[in-house]
Short mmCIF file of C-alpha atoms and ligand atoms in Angstrom, two decimals:
data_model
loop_
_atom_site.label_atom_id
_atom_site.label_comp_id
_atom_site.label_asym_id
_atom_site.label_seq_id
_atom_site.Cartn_x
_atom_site.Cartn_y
_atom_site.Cartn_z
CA UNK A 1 -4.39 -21.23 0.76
CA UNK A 2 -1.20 -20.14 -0.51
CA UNK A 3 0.77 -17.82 2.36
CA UNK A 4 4.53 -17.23 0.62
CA UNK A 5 4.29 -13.62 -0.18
CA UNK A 6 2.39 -12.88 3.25
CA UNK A 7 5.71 -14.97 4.55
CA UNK A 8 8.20 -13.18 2.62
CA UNK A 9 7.12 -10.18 3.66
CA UNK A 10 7.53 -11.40 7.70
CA UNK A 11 10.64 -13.07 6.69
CA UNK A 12 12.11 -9.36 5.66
CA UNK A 13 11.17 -7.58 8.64
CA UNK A 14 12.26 -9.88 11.20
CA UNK A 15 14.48 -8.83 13.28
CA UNK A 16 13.22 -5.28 13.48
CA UNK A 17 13.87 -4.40 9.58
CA UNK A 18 11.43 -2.26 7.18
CA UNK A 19 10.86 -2.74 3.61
CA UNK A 20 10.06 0.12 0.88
CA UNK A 21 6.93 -0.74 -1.22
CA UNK A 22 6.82 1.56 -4.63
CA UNK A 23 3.42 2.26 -5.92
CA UNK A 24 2.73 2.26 -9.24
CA UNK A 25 -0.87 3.27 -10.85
CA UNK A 26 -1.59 2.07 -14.73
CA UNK A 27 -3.45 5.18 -15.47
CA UNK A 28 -0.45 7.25 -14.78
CA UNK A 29 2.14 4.72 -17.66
CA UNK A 30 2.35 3.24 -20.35
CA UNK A 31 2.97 -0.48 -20.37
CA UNK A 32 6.71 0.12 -21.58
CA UNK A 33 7.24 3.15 -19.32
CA UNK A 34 5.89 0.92 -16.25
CA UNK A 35 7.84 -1.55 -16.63
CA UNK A 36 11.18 0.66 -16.99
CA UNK A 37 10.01 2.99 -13.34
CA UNK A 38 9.32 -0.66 -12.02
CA UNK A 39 13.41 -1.69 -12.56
CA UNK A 40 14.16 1.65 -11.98
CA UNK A 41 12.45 1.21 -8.89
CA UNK A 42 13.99 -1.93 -7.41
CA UNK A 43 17.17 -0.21 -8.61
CA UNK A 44 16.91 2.27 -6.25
CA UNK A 45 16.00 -0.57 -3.51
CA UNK A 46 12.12 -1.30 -3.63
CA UNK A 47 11.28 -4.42 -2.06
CA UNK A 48 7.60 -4.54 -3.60
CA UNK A 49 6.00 -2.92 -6.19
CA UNK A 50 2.47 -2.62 -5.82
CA UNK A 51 -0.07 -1.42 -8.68
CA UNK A 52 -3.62 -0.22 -8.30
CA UNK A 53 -5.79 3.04 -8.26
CA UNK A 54 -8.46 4.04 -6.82
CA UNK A 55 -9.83 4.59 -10.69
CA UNK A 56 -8.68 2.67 -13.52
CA UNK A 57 -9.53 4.04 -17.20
CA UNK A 58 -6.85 2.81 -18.83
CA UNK A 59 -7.47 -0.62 -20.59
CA UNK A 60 -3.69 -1.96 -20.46
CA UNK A 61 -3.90 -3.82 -16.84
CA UNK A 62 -3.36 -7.03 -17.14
CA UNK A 63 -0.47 -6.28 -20.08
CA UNK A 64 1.17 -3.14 -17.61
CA UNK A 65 0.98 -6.31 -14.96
CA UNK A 66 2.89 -8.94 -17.12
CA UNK A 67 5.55 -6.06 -18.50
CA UNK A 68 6.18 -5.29 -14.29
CA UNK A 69 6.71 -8.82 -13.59
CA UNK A 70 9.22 -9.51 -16.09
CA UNK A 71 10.98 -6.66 -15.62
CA UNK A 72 11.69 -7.00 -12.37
CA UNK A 73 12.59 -9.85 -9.75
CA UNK A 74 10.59 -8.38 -6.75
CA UNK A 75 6.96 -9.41 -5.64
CA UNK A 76 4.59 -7.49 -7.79
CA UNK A 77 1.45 -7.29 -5.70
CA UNK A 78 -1.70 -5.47 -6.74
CA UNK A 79 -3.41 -2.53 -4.82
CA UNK A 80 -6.99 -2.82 -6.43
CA UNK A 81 -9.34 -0.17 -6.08
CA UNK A 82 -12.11 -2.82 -6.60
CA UNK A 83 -12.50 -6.54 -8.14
CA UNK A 84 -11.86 -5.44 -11.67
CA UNK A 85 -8.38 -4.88 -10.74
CA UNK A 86 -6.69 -8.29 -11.02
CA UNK A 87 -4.26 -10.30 -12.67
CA UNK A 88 -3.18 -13.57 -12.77
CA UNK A 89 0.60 -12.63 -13.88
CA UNK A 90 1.11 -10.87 -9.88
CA UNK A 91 2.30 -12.51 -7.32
CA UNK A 92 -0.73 -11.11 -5.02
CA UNK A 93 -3.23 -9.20 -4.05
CA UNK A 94 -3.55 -6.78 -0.92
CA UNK A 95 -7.28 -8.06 -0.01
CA UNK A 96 -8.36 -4.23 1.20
CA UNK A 97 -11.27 -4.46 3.60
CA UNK A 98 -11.30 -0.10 4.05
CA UNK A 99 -12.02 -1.06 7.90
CA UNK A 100 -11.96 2.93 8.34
CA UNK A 101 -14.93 3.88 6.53
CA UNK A 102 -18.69 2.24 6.97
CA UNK A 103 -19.26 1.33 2.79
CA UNK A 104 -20.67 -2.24 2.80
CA UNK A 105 -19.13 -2.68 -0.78
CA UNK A 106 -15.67 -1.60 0.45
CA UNK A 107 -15.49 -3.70 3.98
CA UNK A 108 -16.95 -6.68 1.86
CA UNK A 109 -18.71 -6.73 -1.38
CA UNK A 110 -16.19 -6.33 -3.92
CA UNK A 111 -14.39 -9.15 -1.68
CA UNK A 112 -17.28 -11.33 -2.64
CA UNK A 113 -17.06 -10.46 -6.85
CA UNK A 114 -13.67 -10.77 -6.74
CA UNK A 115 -13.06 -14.03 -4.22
CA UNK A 116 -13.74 -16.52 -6.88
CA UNK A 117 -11.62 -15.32 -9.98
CA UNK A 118 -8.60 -14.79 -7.00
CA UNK A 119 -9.65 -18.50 -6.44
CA UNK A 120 -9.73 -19.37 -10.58
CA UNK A 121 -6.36 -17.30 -11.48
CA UNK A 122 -4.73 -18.55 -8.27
CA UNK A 123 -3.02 -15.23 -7.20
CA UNK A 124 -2.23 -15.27 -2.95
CA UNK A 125 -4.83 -13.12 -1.43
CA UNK A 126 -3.30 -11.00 1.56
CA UNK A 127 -5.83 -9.26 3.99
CA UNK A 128 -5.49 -5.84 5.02
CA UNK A 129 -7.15 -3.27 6.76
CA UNK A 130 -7.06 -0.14 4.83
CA UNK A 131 -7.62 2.68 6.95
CA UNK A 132 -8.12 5.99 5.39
CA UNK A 133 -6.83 9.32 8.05
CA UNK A 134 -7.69 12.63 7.53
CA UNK A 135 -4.91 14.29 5.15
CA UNK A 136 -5.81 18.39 4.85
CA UNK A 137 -8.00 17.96 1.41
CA UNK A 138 -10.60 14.94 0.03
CA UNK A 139 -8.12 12.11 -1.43
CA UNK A 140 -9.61 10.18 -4.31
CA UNK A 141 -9.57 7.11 -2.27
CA UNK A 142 -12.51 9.14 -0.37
CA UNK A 143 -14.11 10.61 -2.79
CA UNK A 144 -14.59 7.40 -4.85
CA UNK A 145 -15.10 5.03 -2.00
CA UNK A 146 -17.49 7.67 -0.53
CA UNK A 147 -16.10 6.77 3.24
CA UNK A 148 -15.05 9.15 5.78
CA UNK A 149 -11.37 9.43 6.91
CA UNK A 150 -10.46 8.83 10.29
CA UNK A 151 -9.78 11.83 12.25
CA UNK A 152 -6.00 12.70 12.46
CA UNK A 153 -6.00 14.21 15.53
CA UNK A 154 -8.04 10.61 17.34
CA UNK A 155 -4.90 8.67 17.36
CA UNK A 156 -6.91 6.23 19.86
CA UNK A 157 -9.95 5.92 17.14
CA UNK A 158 -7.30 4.51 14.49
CA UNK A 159 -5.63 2.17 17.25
CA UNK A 160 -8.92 0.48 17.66
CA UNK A 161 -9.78 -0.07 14.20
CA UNK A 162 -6.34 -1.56 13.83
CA UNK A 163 -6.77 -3.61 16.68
CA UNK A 164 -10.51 -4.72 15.51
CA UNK A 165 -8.93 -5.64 12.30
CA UNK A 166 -5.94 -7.73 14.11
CA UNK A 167 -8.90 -9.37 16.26
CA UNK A 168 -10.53 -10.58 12.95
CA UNK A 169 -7.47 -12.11 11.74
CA UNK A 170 -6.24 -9.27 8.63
CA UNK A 171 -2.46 -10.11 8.47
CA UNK A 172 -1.80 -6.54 7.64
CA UNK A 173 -2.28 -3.11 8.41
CA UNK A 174 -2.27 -0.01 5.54
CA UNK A 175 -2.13 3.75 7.42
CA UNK A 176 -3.60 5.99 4.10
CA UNK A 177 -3.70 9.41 3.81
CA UNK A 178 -4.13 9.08 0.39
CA UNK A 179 -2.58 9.54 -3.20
CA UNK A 180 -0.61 13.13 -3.13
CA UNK A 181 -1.98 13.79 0.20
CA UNK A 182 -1.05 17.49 1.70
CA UNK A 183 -0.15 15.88 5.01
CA UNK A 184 1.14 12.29 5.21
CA UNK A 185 -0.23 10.22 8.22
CA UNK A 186 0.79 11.59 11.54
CA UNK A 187 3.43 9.98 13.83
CA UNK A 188 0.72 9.76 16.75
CA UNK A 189 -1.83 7.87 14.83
CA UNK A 190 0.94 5.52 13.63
CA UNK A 191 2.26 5.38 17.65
CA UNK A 192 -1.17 4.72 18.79
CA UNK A 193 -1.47 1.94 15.95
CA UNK A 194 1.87 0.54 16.93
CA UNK A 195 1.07 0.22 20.63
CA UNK A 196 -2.66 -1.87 19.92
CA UNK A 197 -1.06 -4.53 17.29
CA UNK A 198 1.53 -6.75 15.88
CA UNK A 199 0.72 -7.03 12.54
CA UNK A 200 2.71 -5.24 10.10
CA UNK A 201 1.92 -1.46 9.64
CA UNK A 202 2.29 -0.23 5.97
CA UNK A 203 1.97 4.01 5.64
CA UNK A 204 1.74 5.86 2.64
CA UNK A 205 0.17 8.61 1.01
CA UNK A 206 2.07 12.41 0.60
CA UNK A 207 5.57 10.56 1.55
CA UNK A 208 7.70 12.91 -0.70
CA UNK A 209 11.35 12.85 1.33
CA UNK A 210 13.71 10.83 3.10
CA UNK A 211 12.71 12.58 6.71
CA UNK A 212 8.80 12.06 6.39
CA UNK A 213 9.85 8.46 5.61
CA UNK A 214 11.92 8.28 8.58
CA UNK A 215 9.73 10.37 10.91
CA UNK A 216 6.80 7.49 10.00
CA UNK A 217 9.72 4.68 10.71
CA UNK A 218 10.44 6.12 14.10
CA UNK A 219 6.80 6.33 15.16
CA UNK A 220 6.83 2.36 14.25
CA UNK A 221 6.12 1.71 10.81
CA UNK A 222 7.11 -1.58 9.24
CA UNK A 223 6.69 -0.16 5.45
CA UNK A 224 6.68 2.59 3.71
CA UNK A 225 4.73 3.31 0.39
CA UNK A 226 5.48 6.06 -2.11
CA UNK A 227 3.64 6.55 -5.18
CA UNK A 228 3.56 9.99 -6.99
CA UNK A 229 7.34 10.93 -5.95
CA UNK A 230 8.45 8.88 -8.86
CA UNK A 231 7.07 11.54 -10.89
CA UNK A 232 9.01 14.40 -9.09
CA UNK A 233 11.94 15.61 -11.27
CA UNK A 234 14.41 14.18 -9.44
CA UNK A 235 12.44 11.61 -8.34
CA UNK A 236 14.51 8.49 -8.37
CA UNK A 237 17.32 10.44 -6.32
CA UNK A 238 14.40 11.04 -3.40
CA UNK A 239 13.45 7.43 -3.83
CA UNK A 240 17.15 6.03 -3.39
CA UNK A 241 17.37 8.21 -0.02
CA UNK A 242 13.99 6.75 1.01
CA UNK A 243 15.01 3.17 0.23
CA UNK A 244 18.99 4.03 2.45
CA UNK A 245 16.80 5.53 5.55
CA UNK A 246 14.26 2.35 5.45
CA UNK A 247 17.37 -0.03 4.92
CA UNK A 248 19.03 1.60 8.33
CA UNK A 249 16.49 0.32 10.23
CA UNK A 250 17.23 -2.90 12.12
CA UNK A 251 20.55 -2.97 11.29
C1 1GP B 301 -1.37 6.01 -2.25
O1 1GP B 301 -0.12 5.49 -0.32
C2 1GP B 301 -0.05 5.61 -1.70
O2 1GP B 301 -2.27 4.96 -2.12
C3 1GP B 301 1.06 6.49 -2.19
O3 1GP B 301 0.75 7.85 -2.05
O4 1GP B 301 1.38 8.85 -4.24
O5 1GP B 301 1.21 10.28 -2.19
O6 1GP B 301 3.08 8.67 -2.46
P1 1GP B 301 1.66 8.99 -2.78
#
């Protein structure tokens, strides 16, 4: 099974660095505007960009992939909200299991539909535990998935999943409070996560400015994930002073 992504990403935060992963969902772009926020994006110092949604109505997918990957020269890995969402023309797939939540379909039957076309179209599969936290309001992620958060204020509940997830061999970790969350993931859960494991920790969700990012750095995360910031009107100013605080790390 292919592993070079899953190694590039180890590769760039050796040494104690973090990377900046931008998120970008097709329902929100058209394929031409995608692709220009995508160069825009490593522009400003992405290392990733991911694409996915927790819904997708919009029928351009597999074209907004292609348009990403030539327009930029970063990994372009996809963030499915199920097994509808691939594409052969990324470079992989974060393999959610949402370890948080108690959905059958979401811990491992879309992973069934979707294991053999990853197999056919030959993309690299990257486990992660996707664990949703409580963020002040129901995030699509839990409304559609129709799984609980995790607590926010049971940092020691969200170490264990973590650590379950390590145990079964998921190369990754992804601390969501969701897409526009009110209140990004707290620096205790992401301590308490940080203390159980050694996999990579990836945060994201209501990351709007350069001190959130660096308050979840500090409390030990590996990468940081914006999405909906891009949209902000000066939104590619606040994601060049994300991408400078992440880059200070390990230095
Ligand atoms: C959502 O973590 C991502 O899955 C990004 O969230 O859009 O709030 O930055 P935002």
């Amino acid at each position: 099974m292919k592993r070079e992504i899953l190694d590039s990403i180890l590769k760039k935060l050796s040494g104690g660095r973090r990377c900046y992963w931008v998120l970008l969902d097709p329902d929100d772009f058209t394929v031409e505007k995608g692709a220009e926020v995508a160069a825009e994006s490593q522009k400003c110092g992405a290392d990733a960009i991911l694409v996915g949604g927790s819904l997708l109505y919009s029928n351009h997918f597999d074209a907004f992939v292609s348009s990403l990957k030539k327009a930029v020269s970063i990994p372009v890995i996809l963030f499915p909200g199920d097994a509808t969402q691939l594409s052969s023309a990324a470079d992989a797939l974060l393999y959610l299991s949402l370890v948080s939540g108690r959905n059958p379909m979401n811990l491992i039957g879309e992973h069934v539909k979707a294991a053999p076309v990853i197999r056919e179209i030959g993309i690299e599969p990257v486990a992660t535990a996707y664990m949703l936290v409580e963020s002040g309001s129901v995030s699509s992620v839990e409304f559609i998935s129709n799984t609980r958060p995790l607590p926010r204020n049971k940092p020691a509940i969200a170490a264990a999943h973590a650590l379950a997830a390590q145990y079964m061999g998921m190369s990754l970790v992804y601390l969501e409070a969701g897409s526009g969350a009110v209140q990004s993931v707290p620096p205790e859960v992401i301590r308490a996560v940080r203390s159980q494991v050694e996999i990579p920790i990836i945060v994201g969700g209501g990351i709007r400015d350069a001190a959130t990012a660096k308050e979840k750095l500090e409390a030990g995360a590996d990468i940081i994930v914006t999405g909906n910031v891009l949209k902000n009107k000066d939104g590619i100013g606040i994601m060049r002073e994300i991408a400078a605080v992440v880059k200070s790390f390990g230095l």
